[in-house]
């Protein structure tokens, strides 16, 4: 594929041959289907320059307002007894807009509590792009980028069920290596379960660790995402931080299967919903207690769809 990475093609990306997929390195892919798999970006045919291309959009990523709302909600739940009944009801409404609870209670809080909540800052920037993918011939995928900004992750109870995220930049949506990544993951899934129709949700996320405090790349802790398969992270940038270890367990209370701190260009792929695998990422800390560090990833939630006519 030879499209200009800065150009925006038509609404449907051309069919792309997934020359590389993670299943190619496994003698019997289906036998290993229930294990997490570490990989290097080169295994999916991605060029090293792709890391710089993705990282260049860091400043354009919007802050995740849901993180601030979630942390404020947690504090307010500990002080729910001081809230009016209507405010408590809003506090329990998972579908409330990020600022709805804060706007409803801010002027009625004790000054000390209000000041503490106002000091909560966002620590993640993120954007999202959905793709419909259909396997049209051997290892060849038709990718359709979607404009849908809504994201639902019912398996993650610590998150609001319905969220809206800004779209990943068009130049990255159609970047040849982005499409190779999406097609390579689609083909990997096909090799495991013979799926030919998928919806893949691509996440671009930058976590900032400031000073001595901790920053949570995945605030919900040990969890499943609720997708059939996930690329939990392909690390794009990791600068000035320690921590952020990826851990995969067999079950929510089972043994640790894998623990690894992903470096730049490393990724982790695994089955999710319906599998025994649960995962988490440990907190990030800035190496400089007076400065900040960052970790940027791409992640994919992949949902197997029933076969549809062309």
Short mmCIF file of C-alpha atoms in Angstrom, two decimals:
data_model
loop_
_atom_site.label_atom_id
_atom_site.label_comp_id
_atom_site.label_asym_id
_atom_site.label_seq_id
_atom_site.Cartn_x
_atom_site.Cartn_y
_atom_site.Cartn_z
CA UNK A 1 0.00 0.00 0.00
CA UNK A 2 1.47 3.33 -1.08
CA UNK A 3 -0.98 5.99 0.17
CA UNK A 4 0.45 9.30 1.39
CA UNK A 5 0.26 9.17 5.20
CA UNK A 6 -0.84 12.84 5.34
CA UNK A 7 -3.58 12.46 2.77
CA UNK A 8 -7.16 11.53 3.61
CA UNK A 9 -8.45 8.92 1.11
CA UNK A 10 -12.06 8.15 0.40
CA UNK A 11 -14.27 6.96 3.22
CA UNK A 12 -13.36 3.32 2.60
CA UNK A 13 -9.74 2.25 2.77
CA UNK A 14 -8.67 -0.13 -0.01
CA UNK A 15 -8.46 -3.83 0.63
CA UNK A 16 -5.19 -4.57 2.38
CA UNK A 17 -3.27 -7.82 2.33
CA UNK A 18 -2.23 -8.80 5.85
CA UNK A 19 1.19 -10.16 4.91
CA UNK A 20 2.13 -10.32 8.58
CA UNK A 21 0.12 -11.66 11.48
CA UNK A 22 1.05 -12.94 14.90
CA UNK A 23 -0.28 -16.39 14.14
CA UNK A 24 2.43 -16.91 11.53
CA UNK A 25 5.04 -17.48 14.22
CA UNK A 26 3.04 -20.23 15.92
CA UNK A 27 3.12 -23.81 14.68
CA UNK A 28 -0.44 -24.49 15.82
CA UNK A 29 -2.22 -21.15 16.47
CA UNK A 30 -5.50 -22.56 17.79
CA UNK A 31 -3.67 -24.65 20.35
CA UNK A 32 -2.20 -21.44 21.78
CA UNK A 33 -5.38 -19.39 21.43
CA UNK A 34 -5.94 -19.02 25.18
CA UNK A 35 -2.47 -17.70 26.00
CA UNK A 36 -1.32 -14.07 26.03
CA UNK A 37 1.25 -13.31 23.35
CA UNK A 38 4.08 -10.79 23.55
CA UNK A 39 5.34 -9.51 20.21
CA UNK A 40 7.50 -6.91 18.50
CA UNK A 41 5.98 -4.44 16.05
CA UNK A 42 8.15 -5.83 13.26
CA UNK A 43 6.21 -9.10 13.49
CA UNK A 44 3.22 -7.20 12.09
CA UNK A 45 5.31 -5.61 9.36
CA UNK A 46 5.36 -2.18 11.01
CA UNK A 47 8.21 0.23 10.36
CA UNK A 48 10.08 1.88 13.24
CA UNK A 49 9.14 5.32 11.89
CA UNK A 50 5.53 4.53 12.74
CA UNK A 51 6.28 5.20 16.41
CA UNK A 52 7.32 8.77 15.59
CA UNK A 53 4.30 9.25 13.32
CA UNK A 54 1.89 8.31 16.12
CA UNK A 55 3.80 10.19 18.84
CA UNK A 56 3.70 13.38 16.75
CA UNK A 57 -0.01 13.72 17.58
CA UNK A 58 0.49 13.76 21.36
CA UNK A 59 -0.34 17.45 21.80
CA UNK A 60 -3.51 17.09 19.70
CA UNK A 61 -5.00 14.35 21.85
CA UNK A 62 -7.83 15.67 24.05
CA UNK A 63 -7.68 15.12 27.79
CA UNK A 64 -9.88 12.30 29.07
CA UNK A 65 -12.60 14.11 31.03
CA UNK A 66 -13.95 10.79 32.29
CA UNK A 67 -10.83 10.23 34.39
CA UNK A 68 -11.43 13.45 36.34
CA UNK A 69 -15.14 12.68 36.70
CA UNK A 70 -14.39 9.16 37.93
CA UNK A 71 -11.89 10.32 40.56
CA UNK A 72 -14.23 13.08 41.76
CA UNK A 73 -17.08 10.57 41.90
CA UNK A 74 -15.01 8.24 44.09
CA UNK A 75 -14.31 11.06 46.57
CA UNK A 76 -17.92 12.22 46.57
CA UNK A 77 -19.17 8.70 47.21
CA UNK A 78 -17.19 8.72 50.46
CA UNK A 79 -19.02 11.93 51.42
CA UNK A 80 -22.44 11.01 50.02
CA UNK A 81 -24.12 11.62 53.37
CA UNK A 82 -23.70 15.39 52.95
CA UNK A 83 -25.42 15.43 49.55
CA UNK A 84 -29.09 16.02 48.85
CA UNK A 85 -31.14 13.01 47.62
CA UNK A 86 -31.21 14.31 44.04
CA UNK A 87 -27.44 14.78 44.09
CA UNK A 88 -26.90 11.27 45.43
CA UNK A 89 -29.10 9.87 42.67
CA UNK A 90 -27.05 11.70 40.07
CA UNK A 91 -23.89 10.36 41.67
CA UNK A 92 -25.13 6.80 41.06
CA UNK A 93 -26.13 7.50 37.45
CA UNK A 94 -23.41 5.88 35.34
CA UNK A 95 -24.73 7.52 32.18
CA UNK A 96 -24.42 11.05 33.55
CA UNK A 97 -22.24 13.41 31.50
CA UNK A 98 -18.69 13.79 32.89
CA UNK A 99 -19.35 17.20 34.44
CA UNK A 100 -22.98 16.67 35.42
CA UNK A 101 -22.33 15.54 39.00
CA UNK A 102 -19.63 18.14 39.59
CA UNK A 103 -21.80 20.99 38.29
CA UNK A 104 -24.71 19.85 40.46
CA UNK A 105 -22.81 19.64 43.74
CA UNK A 106 -19.86 22.06 43.44
CA UNK A 107 -21.53 25.11 44.96
CA UNK A 108 -22.96 23.09 47.86
CA UNK A 109 -19.75 21.46 49.10
CA UNK A 110 -17.67 22.53 52.09
CA UNK A 111 -14.83 24.74 50.88
CA UNK A 112 -12.07 22.31 51.86
CA UNK A 113 -13.67 19.42 50.00
CA UNK A 114 -14.44 21.60 47.00
CA UNK A 115 -10.82 22.79 46.83
CA UNK A 116 -9.53 19.21 47.01
CA UNK A 117 -11.78 18.15 44.14
CA UNK A 118 -10.78 21.15 42.05
CA UNK A 119 -7.14 20.09 42.34
CA UNK A 120 -7.83 16.80 40.56
CA UNK A 121 -6.18 16.99 37.16
CA UNK A 122 -6.54 14.77 34.08
CA UNK A 123 -3.64 12.42 33.49
CA UNK A 124 -4.57 10.71 30.22
CA UNK A 125 -5.03 12.04 26.69
CA UNK A 126 -6.89 9.80 24.29
CA UNK A 127 -8.68 9.37 20.99
CA UNK A 128 -10.43 6.47 19.28
CA UNK A 129 -11.27 5.14 15.83
CA UNK A 130 -13.54 2.24 14.93
CA UNK A 131 -13.02 0.06 11.86
CA UNK A 132 -15.31 -2.50 10.30
CA UNK A 133 -13.17 -5.26 8.79
CA UNK A 134 -14.21 -7.95 6.32
CA UNK A 135 -11.95 -10.69 4.96
CA UNK A 136 -12.50 -10.59 1.19
CA UNK A 137 -9.90 -13.17 0.14
CA UNK A 138 -6.95 -15.07 1.58
CA UNK A 139 -5.27 -12.77 4.15
CA UNK A 140 -6.90 -9.74 2.47
CA UNK A 141 -9.08 -7.39 4.55
CA UNK A 142 -11.44 -4.60 3.55
CA UNK A 143 -11.22 -1.91 6.24
CA UNK A 144 -13.95 0.69 6.76
CA UNK A 145 -13.09 3.52 9.18
CA UNK A 146 -16.18 4.70 11.05
CA UNK A 147 -17.16 8.09 12.41
CA UNK A 148 -18.92 6.65 15.47
CA UNK A 149 -17.44 8.37 18.59
CA UNK A 150 -19.36 6.26 21.14
CA UNK A 151 -17.58 3.66 23.22
CA UNK A 152 -19.23 1.04 25.39
CA UNK A 153 -17.22 -1.33 27.57
CA UNK A 154 -19.75 -3.16 29.75
CA UNK A 155 -17.18 -5.58 31.19
CA UNK A 156 -15.34 -2.75 32.95
CA UNK A 157 -17.64 -1.92 35.84
CA UNK A 158 -15.33 0.80 37.15
CA UNK A 159 -15.87 2.81 33.98
CA UNK A 160 -18.96 4.62 32.75
CA UNK A 161 -20.78 2.25 30.36
CA UNK A 162 -21.18 4.93 27.69
CA UNK A 163 -18.41 7.32 26.74
CA UNK A 164 -17.68 9.59 23.79
CA UNK A 165 -14.13 10.11 22.54
CA UNK A 166 -12.58 12.34 19.91
CA UNK A 167 -11.54 10.57 16.69
CA UNK A 168 -7.98 9.59 15.98
CA UNK A 169 -6.57 12.04 13.43
CA UNK A 170 -7.48 11.24 9.83
CA UNK A 171 -3.81 11.07 8.78
CA UNK A 172 -3.24 8.35 11.39
CA UNK A 173 -6.54 6.61 10.63
CA UNK A 174 -5.36 6.01 7.05
CA UNK A 175 -1.63 5.76 7.76
CA UNK A 176 -0.28 2.65 5.97
CA UNK A 177 1.16 1.24 9.17
CA UNK A 178 -2.08 1.87 11.09
CA UNK A 179 -3.91 -0.14 8.46
CA UNK A 180 -1.22 -2.84 8.58
CA UNK A 181 -1.66 -3.01 12.35
CA UNK A 182 -5.45 -3.33 12.12
CA UNK A 183 -5.30 -5.86 9.27
CA UNK A 184 -2.57 -7.86 11.01
CA UNK A 185 -4.62 -8.15 14.19
CA UNK A 186 -7.70 -9.07 12.12
CA UNK A 187 -5.77 -11.83 10.37
CA UNK A 188 -4.37 -13.05 13.69
CA UNK A 189 -7.93 -13.38 14.99
CA UNK A 190 -8.99 -15.20 11.82
CA UNK A 191 -6.19 -17.70 12.35
CA UNK A 192 -7.53 -18.41 15.84
CA UNK A 193 -11.27 -18.60 15.29
CA UNK A 194 -11.88 -18.32 11.50
CA UNK A 195 -13.70 -14.97 11.92
CA UNK A 196 -14.19 -13.05 8.67
CA UNK A 197 -16.14 -10.02 9.95
CA UNK A 198 -14.87 -7.89 12.82
CA UNK A 199 -15.26 -4.51 14.40
CA UNK A 200 -11.96 -3.25 15.75
CA UNK A 201 -11.79 -0.26 18.09
CA UNK A 202 -8.40 1.44 17.97
CA UNK A 203 -7.41 3.53 21.00
CA UNK A 204 -4.58 6.04 21.12
CA UNK A 205 -3.75 6.86 24.74
CA UNK A 206 -1.07 8.98 26.39
CA UNK A 207 -0.62 8.65 30.17
CA UNK A 208 1.26 11.45 31.96
CA UNK A 209 3.01 10.82 35.29
CA UNK A 210 3.74 13.99 37.23
CA UNK A 211 6.07 14.52 40.18
CA UNK A 212 5.96 12.03 43.04
CA UNK A 213 2.37 10.88 42.45
CA UNK A 214 1.19 7.77 40.61
CA UNK A 215 -0.62 7.80 37.25
CA UNK A 216 -2.88 4.88 36.38
CA UNK A 217 -2.76 3.75 32.73
CA UNK A 218 -5.79 1.51 33.45
CA UNK A 219 -7.62 2.85 36.52
CA UNK A 220 -10.04 -0.08 36.74
CA UNK A 221 -7.32 -2.47 37.95
CA UNK A 222 -7.59 -6.18 37.19
CA UNK A 223 -10.30 -6.59 34.57
CA UNK A 224 -11.54 -7.88 31.24
CA UNK A 225 -12.49 -5.40 28.53
CA UNK A 226 -15.46 -7.31 27.17
CA UNK A 227 -14.10 -7.69 23.62
CA UNK A 228 -13.45 -11.07 22.03
CA UNK A 229 -9.75 -10.29 21.56
CA UNK A 230 -7.60 -7.36 22.61
CA UNK A 231 -4.32 -5.77 21.79
CA UNK A 232 -4.00 -4.45 25.30
CA UNK A 233 -1.09 -2.23 24.30
CA UNK A 234 1.44 -1.57 21.59
CA UNK A 235 3.81 0.88 23.27
CA UNK A 236 4.56 3.92 21.11
CA UNK A 237 6.48 6.07 23.58
CA UNK A 238 7.89 5.38 27.03
CA UNK A 239 9.94 8.28 28.32
CA UNK A 240 10.92 9.31 31.85
CA UNK A 241 8.77 6.78 33.70
CA UNK A 242 9.08 3.56 35.64
CA UNK A 243 6.30 1.09 36.38
CA UNK A 244 3.55 0.29 33.90
CA UNK A 245 4.04 -3.49 34.03
CA UNK A 246 1.48 -5.53 32.08
CA UNK A 247 0.17 -8.54 33.99
CA UNK A 248 -2.10 -11.33 32.78
CA UNK A 249 -3.79 -13.76 35.18
CA UNK A 250 -5.81 -16.91 34.75
CA UNK A 251 -9.11 -15.74 36.20
CA UNK A 252 -9.85 -12.81 38.46
CA UNK A 253 -8.26 -14.60 41.42
CA UNK A 254 -6.05 -17.08 39.61
CA UNK A 255 -2.30 -17.44 39.08
CA UNK A 256 -0.12 -14.89 37.31
CA UNK A 257 0.60 -16.10 33.76
CA UNK A 258 2.68 -13.21 32.46
CA UNK A 259 4.33 -10.06 33.78
CA UNK A 260 6.28 -7.81 31.47
CA UNK A 261 7.03 -4.10 31.18
CA UNK A 262 6.49 -3.32 27.52
CA UNK A 263 9.16 -1.22 25.84
CA UNK A 264 8.71 0.95 22.76
CA UNK A 265 7.60 -1.19 19.84
CA UNK A 266 6.46 -4.10 22.03
CA UNK A 267 2.87 -5.29 22.27
CA UNK A 268 0.62 -7.77 24.05
CA UNK A 269 -2.24 -9.62 22.35
CA UNK A 270 -4.72 -12.00 23.98
CA UNK A 271 -8.28 -13.32 23.95
CA UNK A 272 -10.55 -11.50 26.39
CA UNK A 273 -14.30 -12.06 26.81
CA UNK A 274 -15.16 -15.72 27.20
CA UNK A 275 -11.56 -16.58 28.00
CA UNK A 276 -10.01 -17.17 31.43
CA UNK A 277 -7.56 -14.29 30.95
CA UNK A 278 -7.73 -11.12 33.05
CA UNK A 279 -5.24 -8.27 32.82
CA UNK A 280 -4.00 -5.14 34.53
CA UNK A 281 -1.28 -2.49 34.19
CA UNK A 282 0.62 -1.21 37.20
CA UNK A 283 0.88 2.50 38.01
CA UNK A 284 3.38 4.80 36.34
CA UNK A 285 5.76 7.07 38.25
CA UNK A 286 7.90 9.87 36.87
CA UNK A 287 11.62 9.14 37.13
CA UNK A 288 12.16 12.80 38.01
CA UNK A 289 10.10 13.56 41.15
CA UNK A 290 10.00 17.22 40.09
CA UNK A 291 9.15 16.59 36.44
CA UNK A 292 6.93 14.36 34.36
CA UNK A 293 7.15 11.29 32.17
CA UNK A 294 4.87 9.69 29.63
CA UNK A 295 3.73 6.41 28.11
CA UNK A 296 1.77 6.36 24.85
CA UNK A 297 0.11 3.24 23.50
CA UNK A 298 -2.18 2.00 20.77
CA UNK A 299 -4.74 -0.56 21.89
CA UNK A 300 -7.40 -2.54 20.04
CA UNK A 301 -10.69 -4.05 21.21
CA UNK A 302 -11.78 -6.59 18.58
CA UNK A 303 -15.35 -7.87 18.36
CA UNK A 304 -16.24 -10.86 16.17
CA UNK A 305 -19.34 -10.18 14.08
CA UNK A 306 -21.64 -12.59 12.31
CA UNK A 307 -21.00 -13.04 8.60
CA UNK A 308 -22.60 -10.34 6.46
CA UNK A 309 -23.10 -10.18 2.70
CA UNK A 310 -20.61 -8.11 0.71
#
